[in-house]
Short mmCIF file of C-alpha atoms in Angstrom, two decimals:
data_model
loop_
_atom_site.label_atom_id
_atom_site.label_comp_id
_atom_site.label_asym_id
_atom_site.label_seq_id
_atom_site.Cartn_x
_atom_site.Cartn_y
_atom_site.Cartn_z
CA MET N 1 -23.49 1.35 47.13
CA GLY N 2 -25.68 2.40 44.17
CA PRO N 3 -27.52 5.24 45.74
CA ALA N 4 -24.44 6.66 47.33
CA ALA N 5 -22.43 6.42 44.15
CA ALA N 6 -25.10 8.35 42.31
CA GLN N 7 -24.67 11.43 44.67
CA TYR N 8 -20.98 11.81 43.84
CA GLN N 9 -19.37 12.64 40.50
CA ARG N 10 -15.75 11.99 39.88
CA PRO N 11 -13.77 15.13 38.97
CA GLY N 12 -12.88 15.43 35.38
CA MET N 13 -15.47 12.86 34.14
CA PRO N 14 -18.68 14.03 32.27
CA PRO N 15 -21.96 13.24 33.91
CA GLY N 16 -23.38 9.71 33.22
CA SER N 17 -20.02 8.11 32.56
CA ARG N 18 -18.85 5.08 34.40
CA MET N 19 -15.67 3.99 36.14
CA PRO N 20 -12.96 2.87 33.69
CA MET N 21 -12.72 -0.89 33.32
CA ALA N 22 -9.63 -3.03 34.02
CA GLY N 23 -6.65 -1.95 31.89
CA LEU N 24 -7.20 1.86 32.27
CA GLN N 25 -5.03 4.13 34.43
CA VAL N 26 -6.79 5.16 37.65
CA GLY N 27 -3.80 5.52 40.03
CA PRO N 28 -1.78 8.70 40.68
CA PRO N 29 0.51 10.06 37.97
CA GLY N 30 3.85 8.33 37.73
CA ALA N 31 2.39 5.13 39.48
CA PRO N 32 1.83 2.01 37.34
CA PRO N 33 -1.82 1.65 36.32
CA TYR N 34 -3.95 -0.40 38.66
CA GLY N 35 -5.19 -2.83 36.08
CA ALA N 36 -2.17 -2.63 33.58
CA ALA N 37 -1.22 -6.33 34.22
CA SER N 38 -4.64 -7.75 35.00
CA PRO N 39 -6.04 -10.24 32.71
CA MET N 40 -9.26 -9.98 30.78
CA ARG N 41 -12.56 -10.29 32.81
CA PRO N 42 -14.19 -13.54 32.29
CA GLY N 43 -17.32 -13.24 30.12
CA LEU N 44 -16.34 -10.09 28.28
CA PRO N 45 -14.66 -9.98 24.90
CA GLN N 46 -11.18 -8.01 24.50
CA SER N 47 -12.95 -5.43 22.33
CA MET N 48 -15.12 -4.31 25.24
CA MET N 49 -12.46 -4.51 27.88
CA ASP N 50 -9.68 -2.55 26.24
CA PRO N 51 -11.33 -0.10 23.71
CA PHE N 52 -8.91 2.76 24.54
CA ARG N 53 -5.84 0.63 24.76
CA LYS N 54 -6.63 -0.82 21.39
CA ARG N 55 -7.27 2.72 19.95
CA LEU N 56 -3.89 4.13 21.40
CA LEU N 57 -1.82 0.94 20.22
CA THR N 58 -3.13 0.76 16.77
CA PRO N 59 -1.08 2.87 14.38
CA GLN N 60 -3.10 5.24 12.35
CA ALA N 61 -3.65 4.28 8.67
CA GLN N 62 -1.39 6.25 6.30
CA PRO N 63 -2.93 7.86 3.25
CA PRO N 64 -1.79 6.57 -0.12
CA LEU N 65 1.48 7.77 -1.41
CA SER N 66 -0.03 9.56 -4.35
CA THR N 67 -2.41 11.48 -1.98
CA GLN N 68 0.52 12.51 0.05
CA ARG N 69 2.54 13.72 -2.97
CA ARG N 70 -0.50 15.69 -4.25
CA GLY N 71 -0.81 17.24 -0.63
CA VAL N 72 2.82 18.14 -0.74
CA LYS N 73 2.44 19.81 -4.15
CA ARG N 74 -0.61 21.81 -3.13
CA ARG N 75 1.25 22.83 0.11
CA LYS N 76 4.23 23.94 -1.75
CA MET N 77 2.13 26.11 -4.13
CA ALA N 78 0.41 27.65 -1.13
CA ASP N 79 3.72 28.28 0.57
CA LYS N 80 4.74 30.75 -2.00
CA VAL N 81 1.91 33.05 -1.19
CA LEU N 82 2.62 35.69 1.57
CA PRO N 83 0.09 35.62 4.30
CA GLN N 84 -2.33 38.64 4.55
CA ARG N 85 -0.90 39.84 7.90
CA ILE N 86 2.62 40.15 6.34
CA ARG N 87 1.19 42.03 3.28
CA GLU N 88 -0.63 44.41 5.69
CA LEU N 89 2.71 44.86 7.63
CA VAL N 90 4.88 45.50 4.46
CA PRO N 91 2.88 47.23 1.75
CA GLU N 92 5.75 46.70 -0.73
CA SER N 93 5.21 43.05 -0.61
CA GLN N 94 2.34 43.65 -3.22
CA ALA N 95 4.91 43.78 -5.96
CA TYR N 96 5.84 40.08 -5.11
CA MET N 97 2.21 39.17 -5.23
CA ASP N 98 1.77 40.70 -8.62
CA LEU N 99 4.84 38.86 -9.93
CA LEU N 100 3.42 35.68 -8.54
CA ALA N 101 0.11 36.16 -10.41
CA PHE N 102 2.07 36.82 -13.55
CA GLU N 103 4.13 33.64 -12.99
CA ARG N 104 0.85 31.58 -12.53
CA LYS N 105 -0.43 33.02 -15.90
CA LEU N 106 2.90 32.22 -17.71
CA ASP N 107 2.98 28.67 -16.23
CA GLN N 108 -0.46 28.11 -17.65
CA THR N 109 0.48 29.45 -21.04
CA ILE N 110 3.66 27.38 -21.14
CA ALA N 111 1.67 24.28 -20.16
CA ARG N 112 -0.79 25.05 -23.02
CA LYS N 113 1.88 25.45 -25.49
CA ARG N 114 3.62 22.20 -24.46
CA MET N 115 0.48 20.35 -25.03
CA GLU N 116 0.06 21.98 -28.49
CA ILE N 117 3.69 21.18 -29.34
CA GLN N 118 3.12 17.53 -28.32
CA GLU N 119 0.06 17.36 -30.62
CA ALA N 120 1.92 19.08 -33.41
CA ILE N 121 4.89 16.60 -33.26
CA LYS N 122 2.60 13.66 -33.73
CA LYS N 123 1.72 15.05 -37.27
CA PRO N 124 4.28 15.20 -40.06
CA LEU N 125 5.99 18.51 -40.16
CA THR N 126 7.32 19.20 -43.51
CA GLN N 127 8.10 21.96 -45.85
CA LYS N 128 8.67 22.23 -49.60
CA ARG N 129 12.22 22.82 -50.76
CA LYS N 130 13.87 23.12 -54.22
CA LEU N 131 16.08 20.12 -55.21
CA ARG N 132 18.40 20.92 -58.17
CA ILE N 133 19.41 17.96 -60.25
CA TYR N 134 22.51 18.24 -62.34
CA ILE N 135 22.86 15.96 -65.36
CA SER N 136 26.16 15.90 -67.23
CA ASN N 137 28.27 13.38 -69.19
CA THR N 138 31.86 12.93 -70.37
CA PHE N 139 33.06 11.16 -73.44
CA THR N 140 36.23 9.11 -73.90
CA PRO N 141 37.19 8.57 -77.45
CA ALA N 142 38.81 5.30 -78.53
CA LYS N 143 42.64 5.05 -78.64
CA GLU N 144 44.68 3.55 -81.38
CA GLU N 145 46.46 0.33 -80.84
CA GLY N 146 49.92 1.87 -80.18
CA GLU N 147 48.49 4.24 -77.50
CA GLY N 148 47.54 3.50 -74.07
CA GLY N 149 44.05 3.62 -72.84
CA GLU N 150 40.69 2.08 -73.88
CA ARG N 151 40.36 0.88 -77.46
CA VAL N 152 36.60 1.34 -77.39
CA ALA N 153 34.93 4.76 -77.26
CA SER N 154 32.65 5.22 -74.23
CA TRP N 155 30.69 7.85 -72.33
CA GLU N 156 29.80 8.23 -68.78
CA LEU N 157 26.51 9.86 -67.42
CA ARG N 158 26.39 11.54 -64.07
CA VAL N 159 23.26 12.45 -62.14
CA GLU N 160 23.82 14.57 -59.08
CA GLY N 161 21.73 17.06 -57.04
CA LYS N 162 21.61 19.30 -53.91
CA LEU N 163 19.11 21.35 -51.99
CA LEU N 164 19.02 25.02 -52.65
CA GLU N 165 19.43 27.35 -49.63
CA ASP N 166 19.58 24.50 -47.22
CA PRO N 167 19.61 26.15 -43.70
CA SER N 168 20.42 22.86 -42.00
CA LYS N 169 24.06 22.08 -41.29
CA GLN N 170 23.57 18.37 -42.09
CA LYS N 171 23.89 17.74 -45.62
CA ARG N 172 21.30 15.28 -46.86
CA LYS N 173 22.51 12.56 -49.50
CA PHE N 174 20.94 12.99 -53.02
CA SER N 175 19.79 9.37 -53.11
CA SER N 176 17.79 9.76 -49.93
CA PHE N 177 15.08 11.74 -51.79
CA PHE N 178 14.17 8.99 -54.03
CA LYS N 179 12.61 5.61 -53.96
CA SER N 180 13.90 4.40 -57.28
CA LEU N 181 15.71 5.70 -60.37
CA VAL N 182 15.41 4.15 -63.83
CA ILE N 183 17.54 5.34 -66.79
CA GLU N 184 16.03 4.25 -70.15
CA LEU N 185 18.61 4.22 -73.04
CA ASP N 186 18.03 4.01 -76.71
CA LYS N 187 16.61 0.58 -77.29
CA GLU N 188 17.85 0.43 -80.82
CA LEU N 189 21.45 1.07 -79.83
CA TYR N 190 21.79 -1.11 -76.78
CA GLY N 191 19.07 -3.84 -77.39
CA PRO N 192 16.06 -4.87 -75.39
CA ASP N 193 18.20 -6.49 -72.58
CA ASN N 194 20.71 -3.86 -71.88
CA HIS N 195 18.93 -0.49 -72.37
CA LEU N 196 17.65 -0.16 -68.80
CA VAL N 197 19.64 0.95 -65.72
CA GLU N 198 17.63 0.61 -62.44
CA TRP N 199 18.22 1.50 -58.81
CA HIS N 200 15.74 0.62 -56.11
CA ARG N 201 16.00 1.41 -52.45
CA LEU N 202 16.40 -1.53 -50.02
CA PRO N 203 16.61 -1.62 -46.37
CA THR N 204 20.29 -2.13 -46.66
CA THR N 205 20.99 0.49 -49.31
CA GLN N 206 23.90 2.96 -48.70
CA GLU N 207 23.04 6.60 -49.47
CA THR N 208 25.15 8.24 -52.11
CA ASP N 209 25.58 11.86 -53.50
CA GLY N 210 24.89 10.81 -57.15
CA PHE N 211 24.66 8.11 -59.73
CA GLN N 212 27.03 7.22 -62.55
CA VAL N 213 26.41 5.10 -65.75
CA LYS N 214 29.08 4.14 -68.06
CA ARG N 215 28.53 2.51 -71.37
CA PRO N 216 30.46 2.06 -74.72
CA GLY N 217 29.39 4.28 -77.61
CA ASP N 218 30.55 7.18 -79.91
CA VAL N 219 27.19 8.63 -80.95
CA ASN N 220 24.66 10.86 -79.24
CA VAL N 221 22.22 8.86 -77.15
CA LYS N 222 18.80 9.92 -76.11
CA CYS N 223 17.78 8.70 -72.77
CA THR N 224 14.84 9.16 -70.31
CA LEU N 225 15.22 9.43 -66.51
CA LEU N 226 12.42 8.21 -64.30
CA LEU N 227 12.67 9.47 -60.72
CA MET N 228 10.33 8.18 -58.07
CA LEU N 229 10.34 10.30 -55.00
CA ASP N 230 10.39 8.72 -51.54
CA HIS N 231 7.42 10.41 -49.74
CA GLN N 232 7.21 10.17 -46.00
CA PRO N 233 4.53 9.36 -45.05
CA PRO N 234 3.68 7.64 -48.46
CA GLN N 235 1.62 9.50 -50.99
CA TYR N 236 -0.77 8.06 -53.49
CA LYS N 237 -2.35 9.19 -56.80
CA LEU N 238 -6.04 9.26 -56.87
CA ASP N 239 -8.33 7.89 -59.51
CA PRO N 240 -8.97 10.68 -61.99
CA ARG N 241 -12.75 10.83 -61.33
CA LEU N 242 -12.31 10.99 -57.64
CA ALA N 243 -9.48 13.47 -57.96
CA ARG N 244 -11.63 15.88 -59.81
CA LEU N 245 -14.46 15.37 -57.41
CA LEU N 246 -12.27 16.01 -54.38
CA GLY N 247 -9.82 18.41 -55.84
CA VAL N 248 -6.94 16.24 -54.60
CA HIS N 249 -4.43 14.70 -57.02
CA THR N 250 -1.64 13.23 -55.01
CA GLN N 251 -1.71 13.11 -51.21
CA THR N 252 -1.25 11.00 -48.16
CA ARG N 253 -3.90 8.54 -47.18
CA ALA N 254 -4.90 10.58 -44.18
CA SER N 255 -5.25 13.73 -46.27
CA ILE N 256 -7.42 11.91 -48.93
CA MET N 257 -9.65 10.49 -46.06
CA GLN N 258 -9.99 13.94 -44.59
CA ALA N 259 -10.94 15.48 -48.12
CA LEU N 260 -13.50 12.60 -48.61
CA TRP N 261 -15.15 13.24 -45.16
CA LEU N 262 -15.29 16.99 -45.99
CA TYR N 263 -17.07 16.19 -49.25
CA ILE N 264 -19.56 13.88 -47.55
CA LYS N 265 -20.23 16.40 -44.81
CA HIS N 266 -20.61 19.28 -47.24
CA ASN N 267 -22.92 17.49 -49.51
CA LYS N 268 -24.85 15.82 -46.57
CA LEU N 269 -24.55 12.31 -47.68
CA GLN N 270 -24.48 10.87 -44.19
CA ASP N 271 -27.74 9.01 -43.48
CA SER N 272 -29.80 11.08 -41.00
CA HIS N 273 -31.09 7.96 -39.18
CA GLU N 274 -28.32 5.35 -39.56
CA LYS N 275 -25.16 7.46 -39.04
CA GLU N 276 -22.82 4.79 -39.92
CA TYR N 277 -24.11 4.63 -43.52
CA ILE N 278 -23.55 6.98 -46.43
CA ASN N 279 -26.03 7.63 -49.21
CA CYS N 280 -24.09 7.86 -52.49
CA ASN N 281 -24.91 10.60 -54.87
CA ARG N 282 -24.55 10.14 -58.66
CA TYR N 283 -20.90 10.88 -58.51
CA PHE N 284 -20.17 8.26 -55.78
CA ARG N 285 -22.48 5.72 -57.48
CA GLN N 286 -20.15 6.00 -60.60
CA ILE N 287 -16.99 5.80 -58.62
CA PHE N 288 -17.80 3.20 -55.95
CA ASN N 289 -20.40 1.21 -57.86
CA CYS N 290 -22.88 1.10 -54.99
CA VAL N 291 -25.92 3.08 -53.74
CA ARG N 292 -25.19 2.99 -50.08
CA MET N 293 -22.08 1.98 -48.07
CA ARG N 294 -20.85 1.96 -44.54
CA PHE N 295 -18.08 4.21 -43.23
CA SER N 296 -16.08 0.95 -42.44
CA GLU N 297 -16.13 0.09 -46.09
CA ILE N 298 -14.51 3.30 -47.34
CA PRO N 299 -10.85 2.25 -46.80
CA MET N 300 -11.36 -1.13 -48.57
CA LYS N 301 -13.19 0.59 -51.58
CA LEU N 302 -10.58 3.40 -51.53
CA ALA N 303 -7.77 1.04 -51.79
CA GLY N 304 -8.73 0.21 -55.32
CA LEU N 305 -8.74 3.85 -56.40
CA LEU N 306 -5.22 4.57 -55.08
CA GLN N 307 -2.19 4.35 -57.32
CA HIS N 308 1.52 5.03 -57.03
CA PRO N 309 2.39 8.62 -57.84
CA ASP N 310 3.65 9.55 -61.19
CA PRO N 311 7.36 9.52 -61.56
CA ILE N 312 9.42 12.65 -62.52
CA ILE N 313 10.34 12.25 -66.23
CA ILE N 314 13.46 13.94 -67.51
CA ASN N 315 14.39 13.60 -71.13
CA HIS N 316 18.09 14.13 -71.79
CA THR N 317 20.49 13.64 -74.69
CA ILE N 318 23.99 12.19 -73.95
CA SER N 319 26.34 14.18 -76.28
CA VAL N 320 29.65 12.87 -77.52
CA ASP N 321 30.50 16.13 -79.18
CA PRO N 322 33.77 17.47 -77.55
CA ASN N 323 32.35 21.17 -77.73
CA ASP N 324 29.35 20.03 -75.47
CA GLN N 325 31.49 18.31 -72.74
CA LYS N 326 31.28 21.17 -70.39
CA LYS N 327 27.57 21.72 -70.55
CA THR N 328 25.53 20.66 -67.53
CA ALA N 329 21.65 20.32 -67.63
CA CYS N 330 19.77 21.58 -64.43
CA TYR N 331 16.34 20.67 -63.39
CA ASP N 332 14.62 22.04 -60.20
CA ILE N 333 11.98 19.83 -58.60
CA ASP N 334 9.92 20.28 -55.38
CA VAL N 335 10.65 17.86 -52.53
CA GLU N 336 9.40 17.80 -48.92
CA VAL N 337 11.98 17.77 -46.09
CA ASP N 338 11.51 17.70 -42.38
CA ASP N 339 10.77 21.18 -40.93
CA PRO N 340 13.72 22.46 -38.85
CA LEU N 341 11.17 23.51 -36.32
CA LYS N 342 10.31 19.90 -35.50
CA ALA N 343 13.66 19.25 -34.13
CA GLN N 344 13.65 22.47 -32.20
CA MET N 345 10.18 21.42 -30.73
CA SER N 346 11.58 17.98 -29.67
CA ASN N 347 14.60 19.48 -28.00
CA PHE N 348 12.35 21.84 -26.18
CA LEU N 349 10.10 19.08 -24.93
CA ALA N 350 13.05 16.87 -24.03
CA SER N 351 15.16 19.65 -22.37
CA THR N 352 15.17 19.61 -18.54
CA THR N 353 17.89 22.37 -17.96
CA ASN N 354 15.28 25.08 -17.61
CA GLN N 355 12.97 22.84 -15.47
CA GLN N 356 15.91 22.19 -13.00
CA GLU N 357 16.63 25.85 -12.90
CA ILE N 358 13.09 26.74 -12.18
CA ALA N 359 12.65 24.09 -9.50
CA SER N 360 15.90 25.40 -7.89
CA LEU N 361 14.40 28.94 -7.82
CA ASP N 362 11.08 27.64 -6.53
CA ALA N 363 12.94 26.01 -3.63
CA LYS N 364 14.67 29.15 -2.82
CA ILE N 365 11.36 30.96 -2.90
CA HIS N 366 9.86 28.55 -0.47
CA GLU N 367 12.71 28.72 1.97
CA THR N 368 12.43 32.59 1.87
CA ILE N 369 8.70 32.63 2.56
CA GLU N 370 9.13 30.06 5.31
CA SER N 371 11.88 32.31 6.80
CA ILE N 372 9.52 35.28 6.60
CA ASN N 373 6.82 33.58 8.38
CA GLN N 374 9.19 32.45 11.15
CA LEU N 375 10.41 36.01 11.56
CA LYS N 376 6.80 37.18 11.66
CA THR N 377 5.99 34.65 14.47
CA GLN N 378 9.00 35.72 16.38
CA ARG N 379 8.03 39.40 15.99
CA ASP N 380 4.48 38.76 17.13
CA PHE N 381 5.89 36.85 20.14
CA MET N 382 8.29 39.54 21.26
CA LEU N 383 5.63 42.33 20.47
CA SER N 384 2.93 40.73 22.66
CA PHE N 385 5.47 40.23 25.48
CA SER N 386 6.58 43.83 25.26
CA ASN N 387 2.93 45.14 25.26
CA ASN N 388 1.85 43.23 28.50
CA PRO N 389 4.47 40.97 30.00
CA GLN N 390 2.33 39.69 32.83
CA ASP N 391 -0.66 38.50 30.84
CA PHE N 392 1.56 37.20 28.19
CA ILE N 393 3.40 34.89 30.59
CA GLN N 394 0.09 33.69 32.12
CA GLU N 395 -1.32 32.88 28.65
CA TRP N 396 1.88 31.28 27.64
CA ILE N 397 1.85 28.98 30.64
CA LYS N 398 -1.69 27.97 30.09
CA SER N 399 -0.95 27.24 26.45
CA GLN N 400 2.04 25.10 27.48
CA ARG N 401 0.00 23.16 30.08
CA ARG N 402 -2.59 22.42 27.51
CA ASP N 403 -0.04 21.19 24.97
CA LEU N 404 1.78 19.08 27.60
CA LYS N 405 -1.61 17.42 28.46
CA ILE N 406 -2.16 16.64 24.74
CA ILE N 407 1.38 15.33 24.31
CA THR N 408 1.42 13.00 27.32
CA ASP N 409 -2.17 11.80 26.69
CA VAL N 410 -3.21 12.13 30.23
CA ILE N 411 -6.66 11.06 31.30
CA GLY N 412 -8.40 12.80 34.11
CA ASN N 413 -7.02 15.73 36.10
CA PRO N 414 -3.39 15.06 37.47
CA GLU N 415 -3.65 18.03 39.67
CA GLU N 416 -6.52 16.65 41.75
CA GLU N 417 -5.28 13.08 41.53
CA ARG N 418 -2.02 13.84 43.30
CA ARG N 419 -3.94 14.90 46.39
CA ALA N 420 -5.18 12.32 49.17
CA GLU N 421 -8.66 13.68 49.29
CA PHE N 422 -9.20 12.48 45.79
CA TYR N 423 -9.01 8.75 46.85
CA GLN N 424 -11.37 9.28 49.81
CA GLN N 425 -14.52 9.69 47.78
CA PRO N 426 -17.09 6.92 47.56
CA TRP N 427 -16.09 5.64 44.19
CA ALA N 428 -12.65 4.62 45.43
CA GLN N 429 -14.02 1.51 47.18
CA GLU N 430 -15.51 0.27 44.03
CA ALA N 431 -12.10 0.90 42.22
CA VAL N 432 -10.25 -1.09 44.88
CA GLY N 433 -12.76 -3.87 44.66
CA ARG N 434 -12.29 -4.13 40.99
CA HIS N 435 -8.52 -4.07 41.29
CA ILE N 436 -8.44 -6.95 43.72
CA PHE N 437 -10.87 -8.95 41.58
CA ALA N 438 -8.56 -8.33 38.61
CA LYS N 439 -5.56 -9.59 40.72
CA VAL N 440 -7.44 -12.64 41.80
CA GLN N 441 -8.32 -13.45 38.15
CA GLN N 442 -4.71 -13.00 37.13
CA ARG N 443 -3.41 -15.34 39.96
CA ARG N 444 -6.12 -17.87 39.04
CA GLN N 445 -4.98 -18.00 35.34
CA GLU N 446 -1.46 -18.55 36.44
CA LEU N 447 -2.36 -21.45 38.66
CA GLU N 448 -4.27 -22.92 35.89
CA GLN N 449 -1.44 -22.74 33.50
CA VAL N 450 1.04 -24.35 36.02
CA LEU N 451 -1.22 -27.11 37.14
CA GLY N 452 -2.76 -27.70 33.67
CA ILE N 453 -6.23 -27.90 34.99
CA ARG N 454 -9.19 -25.48 34.92
CA LEU N 455 -10.50 -24.35 38.24
CA THR N 456 -14.11 -24.01 38.72
#
């Protein structure tokens, strides 16, 4: 049968291919496959017997979810572009393409600005404002024994303040600007144990709009107010020698480190071979007491040169003269407050209203473009049919037949397989022999399972 089989070629099969093994459909369309229920041929592994069945039954591996999402995003961005054939058909659509290009540039600009805002928010955004401090006092004279009221004369000192030209609607408490307040009275009048009035901020401190101090007395009292500002982030006063060298008196630790690095870079103090070392010049040798030091040693050495900032010192006289009761002393000091722009930047980053509106408009654009593409496809369909109906119908039938063949996954040529001449060819005898062999093997395995023995 070998020579005869070599002279005939099964229709629909490439030259050199062999007959399908058991488990593949070789019968006419609609009929069950000849070897569908046949068992595996002895001596051959399952991977060799059923390669096509395994390929068809195994589900295709799905790409990762992140890859799918990225593909969807790229597809949506491409869906907003009008195809070239539509732009040629409708010249006015160029205005939409120009708007699309402008939108792309605008999106890039907004994304860059958002990144700049995020970086700016990480840094402290403050601005200097004027805080006006009001210092006044009242005097209560002593009453006689027959009259009501206090028998001992006393005075009351008030320290209040507010921001000048405050644009923010939220009023900030006066005590929130300070870390501590010390009022030093005349030591000769009130003694060494009672001449200091101190207030220090604690985690549980309640903010207030002012401070009041009441003491007995009927003479003018000289007092000194020491106000320590509450800097956020904390600021430090530099050693006078290092302050003159860097040109920085009181600043935050980060600003001091930056000024120090700029001085090192400008004077080329970094070692050219060992970059982690600094070669001290004569000023650094006097300040840090070393000839050479590592960059990692700077914070530790710098800590000993940092001091608390100088307090604000106000000298005031508490007057008990009735003619000076209505006088109020005013002092303006510079304070740092949060920049109102920081709150606006945070609100801009946290706001999702505009993003939701843009996403909604983008969805409408995608739907419109999809509708335009569908209408263009329908127009091309109708236009082709109107130009040449006969050729259009023939090409359409051929296309539908190809699609049907792909959808049903038919192997071979069903048109030829439904005719009797197809099964009168020489290869049909071999196919029948294989089918009978498969049935015999199937029956044999069934008997072995029933009898519980293995036939040889």
